[in-house]
Short mmCIF file of C-alpha atoms in Angstrom, two decimals:
data_model
loop_
_atom_site.label_atom_id
_atom_site.label_comp_id
_atom_site.label_asym_id
_atom_site.label_seq_id
_atom_site.Cartn_x
_atom_site.Cartn_y
_atom_site.Cartn_z
CA MET B 1 0.00 -0.06 -0.19
CA GLY B 2 2.34 2.24 0.18
CA LYS B 3 4.00 4.57 3.31
CA PRO B 4 1.09 6.99 4.38
CA ALA B 5 1.43 11.13 2.52
CA ILE B 6 0.09 14.48 3.90
CA GLN B 7 -1.57 15.84 1.49
CA ILE B 8 0.08 19.75 0.84
CA ILE B 9 -2.69 22.28 -0.71
CA TYR B 10 -0.95 25.16 -2.27
CA ASP B 11 -3.92 27.07 -3.34
CA ASN B 12 -7.60 26.03 -4.42
CA GLN B 13 -6.67 24.35 -7.28
CA LYS B 14 -3.23 22.79 -7.13
CA SER B 15 -2.07 19.71 -4.15
CA HIS B 16 0.79 17.55 -3.58
CA TYR B 17 1.52 14.42 -1.78
CA LEU B 18 4.12 14.57 0.34
CA PRO B 19 5.34 11.17 1.21
CA ILE B 20 5.91 11.40 5.37
CA HIS B 21 9.18 9.89 5.16
CA GLN B 22 10.52 13.04 3.22
CA MET B 23 9.45 15.16 5.52
CA ASN B 24 11.29 17.24 8.62
CA TYR B 25 12.15 14.90 11.36
CA ASP B 26 9.46 17.06 13.98
CA PHE B 27 7.19 15.30 12.47
CA PHE B 28 7.61 11.91 13.88
CA ARG B 29 8.96 14.15 17.02
CA ILE B 30 5.58 15.72 17.84
CA ALA B 31 4.23 12.55 16.51
CA GLY B 32 5.56 10.73 19.63
CA ILE B 33 4.98 13.21 22.02
CA LEU B 34 1.55 13.07 21.21
CA GLY B 35 0.31 9.82 21.27
CA ILE B 36 -0.47 9.61 17.57
CA ASP B 37 -0.43 6.87 15.34
CA ILE B 38 0.66 7.78 12.43
CA GLY B 39 0.59 4.02 10.41
CA SER B 40 -2.29 5.39 8.73
CA PRO B 41 -3.58 8.72 7.52
CA GLU B 42 -7.37 7.17 9.15
CA ARG B 43 -5.48 6.51 12.56
CA MET B 44 -3.05 9.66 12.58
CA ALA B 45 -6.75 12.17 12.01
CA ALA B 46 -7.83 10.06 15.11
CA GLY B 47 -5.02 10.99 17.76
CA LEU B 48 -4.73 14.49 16.59
CA PRO B 49 -5.73 16.82 19.84
CA TYR B 50 -8.98 17.99 19.60
CA ALA B 51 -10.51 14.60 18.67
CA ALA B 52 -13.75 13.15 19.13
CA THR B 53 -12.17 11.35 22.10
CA ASP B 54 -9.89 14.19 23.01
CA VAL B 55 -12.25 17.04 23.29
CA THR B 56 -13.42 19.19 26.66
CA MET B 57 -15.75 21.77 26.61
CA GLY B 58 -16.38 24.49 29.59
CA CYS B 59 -19.20 27.34 28.78
CA GLU B 60 -19.86 30.60 29.61
CA ASN B 61 -23.28 32.20 30.63
CA GLU B 62 -24.37 35.67 30.73
CA LEU B 63 -27.62 36.12 32.06
CA GLN B 64 -30.49 38.92 32.34
CA THR B 65 -30.95 39.96 36.17
CA ALA B 66 -33.98 42.12 37.03
CA VAL B 67 -35.76 43.96 40.27
CA ILE B 68 -39.25 42.83 40.66
CA GLY B 69 -40.47 46.48 43.03
CA LYS B 70 -42.74 49.57 43.50
CA LYS B 71 -40.65 52.04 41.96
CA ASP B 72 -40.21 53.52 45.74
CA ASN B 73 -38.71 50.00 46.70
CA VAL B 74 -36.23 49.62 43.72
CA ASP B 75 -32.76 50.75 43.53
CA LEU B 76 -33.12 51.69 39.54
CA PRO B 77 -35.89 54.19 39.61
CA LEU B 78 -34.29 55.92 43.09
CA SER B 79 -31.23 56.11 41.56
CA ILE B 80 -32.58 57.85 38.32
CA VAL B 81 -34.85 60.16 40.92
CA GLU B 82 -32.11 61.12 43.62
CA SER B 83 -29.16 61.77 40.73
CA ASN B 84 -28.01 65.05 39.68
CA TYR B 85 -28.57 64.77 36.73
CA TYR B 86 -32.53 64.35 36.71
CA GLN B 87 -32.52 67.53 39.40
CA ASN B 88 -30.46 69.58 36.93
CA ILE B 89 -32.32 68.64 33.95
CA LEU B 90 -35.53 69.33 36.23
CA LYS B 91 -34.32 73.06 36.93
CA ARG B 92 -33.66 73.66 33.37
CA ALA B 93 -37.11 72.83 32.37
CA ALA B 94 -38.52 75.11 34.81
CA ALA B 95 -36.33 77.58 33.88
CA GLY B 96 -36.76 77.13 29.98
CA GLU B 97 -33.36 75.57 29.12
CA MET B 98 -34.95 72.35 27.69
CA SER B 99 -38.13 71.25 26.33
CA GLN B 100 -40.47 69.70 28.93
CA LYS B 101 -40.69 66.66 26.86
CA VAL B 102 -37.53 65.19 28.34
CA ILE B 103 -39.13 65.28 31.25
CA LEU B 104 -41.99 64.25 30.12
CA ASP B 105 -40.12 61.16 28.80
CA PHE B 106 -38.88 60.11 31.67
CA GLU B 107 -42.41 60.65 34.15
CA GLU B 108 -43.01 58.06 31.32
CA HIS B 109 -40.11 55.59 32.05
CA ILE B 110 -40.06 55.59 35.73
CA HIS B 111 -44.27 55.72 36.29
CA GLN B 112 -45.59 53.99 33.36
CA ASN B 113 -43.96 50.45 34.07
CA SER B 114 -46.95 48.28 34.64
CA GLY B 115 -45.40 45.44 35.43
CA ASN B 116 -42.29 46.95 38.01
CA ILE B 117 -39.74 45.26 36.07
CA TRP B 118 -36.37 46.93 36.76
CA GLU B 119 -34.36 44.96 34.29
CA ASN B 120 -30.54 45.90 35.28
CA SER B 121 -31.57 47.22 39.02
CA TRP B 122 -29.17 46.66 41.85
CA VAL B 123 -30.18 45.99 45.03
CA ARG B 124 -30.28 47.21 48.61
CA PHE B 125 -30.84 45.63 51.89
CA ARG B 126 -29.46 45.90 55.23
CA ARG B 127 -25.83 45.02 55.99
CA SER B 128 -26.91 43.13 59.20
CA ALA B 129 -28.50 40.92 56.46
CA LEU B 130 -24.82 39.49 56.24
CA ASN B 131 -23.20 36.41 58.08
CA GLY B 132 -19.59 36.74 59.58
CA ASP B 133 -18.83 35.26 56.13
CA ALA B 134 -20.49 37.18 52.88
CA ASN B 135 -19.38 40.09 55.05
CA SER B 136 -15.72 39.43 55.38
CA LEU B 137 -15.70 38.48 51.63
CA PHE B 138 -17.23 41.96 51.24
CA GLU B 139 -15.23 43.69 52.83
CA THR B 140 -12.55 41.54 50.90
CA ASP B 141 -14.07 42.77 47.59
CA LEU B 142 -14.11 46.43 48.70
CA LEU B 143 -10.04 46.49 48.60
CA SER B 144 -8.07 48.53 46.16
CA ASP B 145 -5.29 45.32 46.01
CA LYS B 146 -7.97 41.92 47.03
CA ALA B 147 -3.55 41.14 47.21
CA ASN B 148 -2.95 43.31 49.72
CA PRO B 149 -5.63 42.85 52.64
CA ALA B 150 -3.91 45.41 55.08
CA GLY B 151 -4.31 48.11 52.09
CA PRO B 152 -6.84 50.97 51.45
CA LYS B 153 -10.32 50.24 50.42
CA ARG B 154 -11.17 51.13 46.08
CA ASN B 155 -12.07 55.08 46.24
CA ASP B 156 -15.48 54.83 44.96
CA ALA B 157 -16.10 52.17 48.01
CA GLY B 158 -19.02 54.95 49.26
CA ARG B 159 -21.35 53.89 46.48
CA PHE B 160 -22.02 50.20 47.96
CA VAL B 161 -22.73 51.48 51.54
CA PHE B 162 -25.02 54.12 52.82
CA ALA B 163 -27.16 54.67 56.01
CA LYS B 164 -31.12 54.77 56.33
CA ASN B 165 -32.19 55.23 59.43
CA GLY B 166 -29.72 55.35 60.85
CA GLU B 167 -28.93 51.17 59.73
CA PRO B 168 -26.03 50.57 57.52
CA TYR B 169 -27.42 48.96 54.09
CA ILE B 170 -25.80 47.95 51.26
CA ARG B 171 -26.41 48.08 47.58
CA ILE B 172 -24.76 46.08 44.52
CA PRO B 173 -25.43 44.90 41.21
CA GLY B 174 -27.52 41.40 40.78
CA SER B 175 -24.64 39.89 39.28
CA TYR B 176 -22.91 40.77 42.72
CA LEU B 177 -25.73 39.09 44.63
CA LEU B 178 -25.27 35.69 43.54
CA LYS B 179 -21.69 35.68 44.57
CA LEU B 180 -22.26 37.55 48.13
CA SER B 181 -26.05 34.74 48.45
CA LEU B 182 -23.08 31.63 47.79
CA ALA B 183 -20.84 33.15 50.44
CA ASP B 184 -23.40 33.70 53.03
CA VAL B 185 -24.94 29.79 52.87
CA ALA B 186 -20.90 28.40 52.92
CA GLY B 187 -20.68 30.75 56.30
CA GLU B 188 -24.19 29.12 57.61
CA VAL B 189 -23.95 27.57 61.48
CA ASN B 190 -23.89 23.64 60.80
CA ILE B 191 -23.73 23.56 56.97
CA HIS B 192 -23.34 20.37 55.63
CA PRO B 193 -19.22 20.20 55.03
CA VAL B 194 -19.74 18.89 51.10
CA ILE B 195 -21.84 22.48 50.65
CA HIS B 196 -18.61 24.28 52.46
CA THR B 197 -16.54 22.88 50.10
CA ALA B 198 -18.17 23.15 47.23
CA SER B 199 -18.97 26.85 47.95
CA ARG B 200 -16.21 29.02 48.91
CA GLN B 201 -14.53 26.52 45.67
CA PHE B 202 -17.56 27.66 43.34
CA MET B 203 -17.27 31.21 44.44
CA GLY B 204 -14.64 32.22 41.94
CA HIS B 205 -17.22 31.29 39.12
CA PHE B 206 -19.61 34.09 39.50
CA LEU B 207 -17.38 37.15 37.69
CA ASN B 208 -18.27 39.63 36.55
CA ASP B 209 -17.24 42.58 34.01
CA ASN B 210 -20.17 43.27 31.69
CA THR B 211 -23.81 44.28 32.65
CA SER B 212 -25.18 40.94 32.37
CA PRO B 213 -23.68 38.36 35.19
CA GLU B 214 -21.06 35.88 34.02
CA THR B 215 -20.18 32.32 35.58
CA TYR B 216 -18.49 30.12 34.01
CA SER B 217 -18.39 26.02 33.82
CA PHE B 218 -17.67 24.58 37.42
CA TYR B 219 -16.38 21.76 35.53
CA PRO B 220 -14.70 20.47 32.37
CA VAL B 221 -17.13 18.44 30.78
CA PRO B 222 -14.91 14.80 28.92
CA SER B 223 -15.91 13.31 25.59
CA SER B 224 -16.68 9.74 26.31
CA PRO B 225 -17.59 7.01 23.76
CA GLY B 226 -21.65 7.42 23.54
CA VAL B 227 -22.28 10.47 25.52
CA LYS B 228 -22.53 13.66 23.49
CA THR B 229 -20.05 16.60 24.76
CA GLY B 230 -22.99 18.90 23.54
CA GLN B 231 -25.20 17.41 25.47
CA GLY B 232 -22.51 17.27 28.56
CA ILE B 233 -22.08 20.68 28.84
CA ALA B 234 -25.81 21.59 28.25
CA ARG B 235 -26.20 19.36 31.38
CA GLU B 236 -23.42 21.41 33.54
CA THR B 237 -24.84 24.86 32.07
CA LEU B 238 -28.56 23.64 33.81
CA ILE B 239 -27.09 22.59 36.92
CA ARG B 240 -25.81 25.89 37.14
CA TYR B 241 -28.53 27.83 36.53
CA LEU B 242 -30.30 26.16 38.77
CA LEU B 243 -28.15 27.14 41.55
CA CYS B 244 -28.51 30.76 40.23
CA GLN B 245 -32.17 29.96 40.55
CA CYS B 246 -31.57 28.93 44.30
CA LEU B 247 -29.01 31.55 45.28
CA VAL B 248 -31.54 34.24 44.17
CA ALA B 249 -34.49 32.93 46.10
CA TYR B 250 -31.83 32.36 48.97
CA ALA B 251 -30.65 35.98 49.12
CA ASN B 252 -34.69 37.61 48.52
CA GLN B 253 -35.51 35.29 51.82
CA LYS B 254 -32.03 35.66 53.75
CA PHE B 255 -31.62 39.51 53.01
CA GLY B 256 -34.75 41.00 53.11
CA LEU B 257 -35.61 41.90 49.52
CA LEU B 258 -39.10 41.27 49.45
CA GLU B 259 -39.72 42.52 52.66
CA ASP B 260 -38.63 45.71 51.43
CA GLY B 261 -40.21 45.33 48.47
CA GLN B 262 -37.66 43.87 46.00
CA GLN B 263 -38.20 40.49 43.84
CA ALA B 264 -34.56 40.03 42.88
CA ILE B 265 -34.70 37.51 39.42
CA VAL B 266 -32.15 35.72 36.81
CA TYR B 267 -33.25 34.23 33.96
CA PHE B 268 -31.83 33.25 30.22
CA ALA B 269 -32.66 36.75 27.84
CA PRO B 270 -30.74 36.56 24.27
CA ASN B 271 -31.61 40.17 24.30
CA PRO B 272 -30.92 43.78 25.79
CA PRO B 273 -33.96 44.27 27.70
CA ILE B 274 -36.36 47.00 25.79
CA ARG B 275 -36.90 49.33 28.38
CA GLN B 276 -33.26 49.69 28.75
CA LYS B 277 -33.02 51.24 24.82
CA ARG B 278 -35.30 53.87 25.77
CA LEU B 279 -33.56 54.98 29.05
CA ASN B 280 -30.04 54.82 26.90
CA ASN B 281 -31.80 57.29 24.26
CA LEU B 282 -33.04 59.83 27.42
CA ILE B 283 -29.51 59.90 29.08
CA PRO B 284 -25.67 60.97 28.49
CA ASP B 285 -22.98 58.01 28.09
CA SER B 286 -22.22 58.95 31.80
CA PHE B 287 -24.99 58.57 33.70
CA TYR B 288 -25.62 55.43 31.71
CA ARG B 289 -22.10 53.76 32.57
CA GLU B 290 -23.13 55.19 36.30
CA LEU B 291 -26.61 53.61 36.54
CA PHE B 292 -25.67 50.04 35.03
CA MET B 293 -22.04 48.94 34.33
CA SER B 294 -20.99 46.55 36.39
CA PRO B 295 -18.31 47.83 38.94
CA CYS B 296 -16.05 44.22 38.73
CA LEU B 297 -16.37 44.08 42.38
CA SER B 298 -15.36 39.99 41.30
CA GLY B 299 -13.27 38.44 39.84
CA TRP B 300 -10.20 40.81 39.51
CA ASP B 301 -7.87 41.65 42.92
CA ARG B 302 -7.51 45.71 41.42
CA GLY B 303 -11.22 45.43 40.40
CA GLU B 304 -11.67 49.35 40.05
CA GLU B 305 -9.19 49.56 37.49
CA LYS B 306 -11.25 46.45 35.97
CA TYR B 307 -13.91 49.08 36.13
CA LYS B 308 -12.11 51.90 35.13
CA TYR B 309 -11.03 49.76 31.72
CA MET B 310 -14.31 48.35 31.02
CA ALA B 311 -16.09 51.62 30.68
CA LEU B 312 -13.03 53.22 29.28
CA CYS B 313 -14.08 49.86 26.07
CA HIS B 314 -17.94 51.69 26.47
CA GLN B 315 -16.95 55.39 26.09
CA VAL B 316 -15.28 53.89 23.15
CA LEU B 317 -17.80 52.10 21.54
CA SER B 318 -20.30 55.29 22.04
CA ARG B 319 -18.92 57.79 20.56
CA SER B 320 -17.07 55.32 17.40
CA GLN B 321 -21.11 55.63 16.46
CA LEU B 322 -20.13 59.84 15.73
CA ASN B 323 -16.73 58.44 14.04
CA ALA B 324 -18.95 56.67 12.03
CA VAL B 325 -20.71 60.20 10.33
CA LYS B 326 -17.86 61.25 9.81
CA LYS B 327 -16.62 58.67 7.71
CA LEU B 328 -19.98 57.95 5.77
CA LYS B 329 -19.30 61.89 4.80
CA GLU B 330 -16.33 61.58 3.72
CA ALA B 331 -17.86 58.49 1.67
CA ASN B 332 -20.22 60.52 0.22
CA ILE B 333 -22.86 58.29 1.09
CA ILE B 334 -23.67 61.63 3.48
CA THR B 335 -23.80 64.79 0.66
CA ASN B 336 -24.72 67.19 2.98
CA ASN B 337 -24.21 68.40 6.17
CA LEU B 338 -27.47 67.94 7.36
CA VAL B 339 -27.51 64.82 9.70
CA VAL B 340 -29.13 63.99 12.89
CA LEU B 341 -26.31 62.96 15.34
CA PRO B 342 -26.64 59.48 16.87
CA ASN B 343 -27.06 59.00 20.28
CA ILE B 344 -23.28 58.53 21.11
CA SER B 345 -24.24 55.93 24.41
CA ASN B 346 -25.34 52.41 22.70
CA ILE B 347 -26.23 49.06 25.64
CA SER B 348 -22.98 47.42 24.34
CA LEU B 349 -21.80 46.09 27.05
CA ALA B 350 -25.41 44.55 28.20
CA ASN B 351 -24.82 41.37 26.10
CA ASN B 352 -26.19 37.91 26.88
CA GLY B 353 -24.92 35.12 25.35
CA THR B 354 -23.33 31.95 25.50
CA HIS B 355 -19.80 30.99 24.79
CA ILE B 356 -18.37 27.55 24.41
CA SER B 357 -14.12 27.13 25.03
CA LEU B 358 -13.00 23.92 23.43
CA GLY B 359 -9.90 21.51 25.33
CA SER B 360 -7.62 18.42 24.91
CA PHE B 361 -6.57 16.34 26.85
CA LYS B 362 -3.47 15.57 24.74
CA LEU B 363 -2.36 19.60 24.84
CA SER B 364 -3.37 19.69 28.47
CA ASN B 365 -0.90 17.09 29.75
CA LEU B 366 1.62 18.50 28.11
#
């Protein structure tokens, strides 16, 4: 049958078969290192990295959060009404410096929310609701550099704590609520040792730099004969999703959210919320970031630096729309100077999705 060969394609029309024994010796060395049987093209293909029995799979999911409650109880409408931006446009409208339509649009957004659903709102609750473990985690995540426990807090640490009726409260995004809830579970008295260990192990899988909460696989899913890897990763994803539902239900009860008129929810959503898009058209990009950008409390030693980087990303993505108008003008697609400027803010970092990563046993072992 002759010696096995590898097909070398020079272009779309021509190809050439080069016998393996004429190739560089490194080919045999690499094949030996990887344990690839080069006795035939079929066995060689089956032994390559990422072949059917060599694949592992991991998954990151970006979910959607919301808070159900009346406008007087939920952080998002309260943050809008209490903001300097909103108070300033009220004064400007009263002085005749701004159209009343802007105020009417805000009033409609805040007061005409029939479902009382506030997507990507933060939550507020009494700090005393946290047990020792959860409170310790929160203190650590407020550090400027978590690798330096004796160091100062983040410059923006005041955003996450406030006092109400003389009692300490905290306010955090829904994404961080999941991690804090898991820490609280791990710190419960008389918790089963397996649950305690697993909770602490899985905490690092709740990280977030976009608006939407991000979690990633608790374990890589291996390929095995007779089992489809896709089904395996779907099973792991749904187990992780079930845990998220348990954690948000735990937080609603244990942290007193329901008692204070807030119900946090987490769910899959393929598209960003319509109401968030409408609000985005009413406000500048800086105020949008203040309301919705993740503060990056979880996942990075220097979370404030990561937050500033993500804010810069949003600023660049938003203002690129102005650059697009300039390019259209230069290309003579826009033929005059009478154009409607686009909103210089967008919800680009509110993306929800599922990201799949493939791994290889052979490469990992090396």
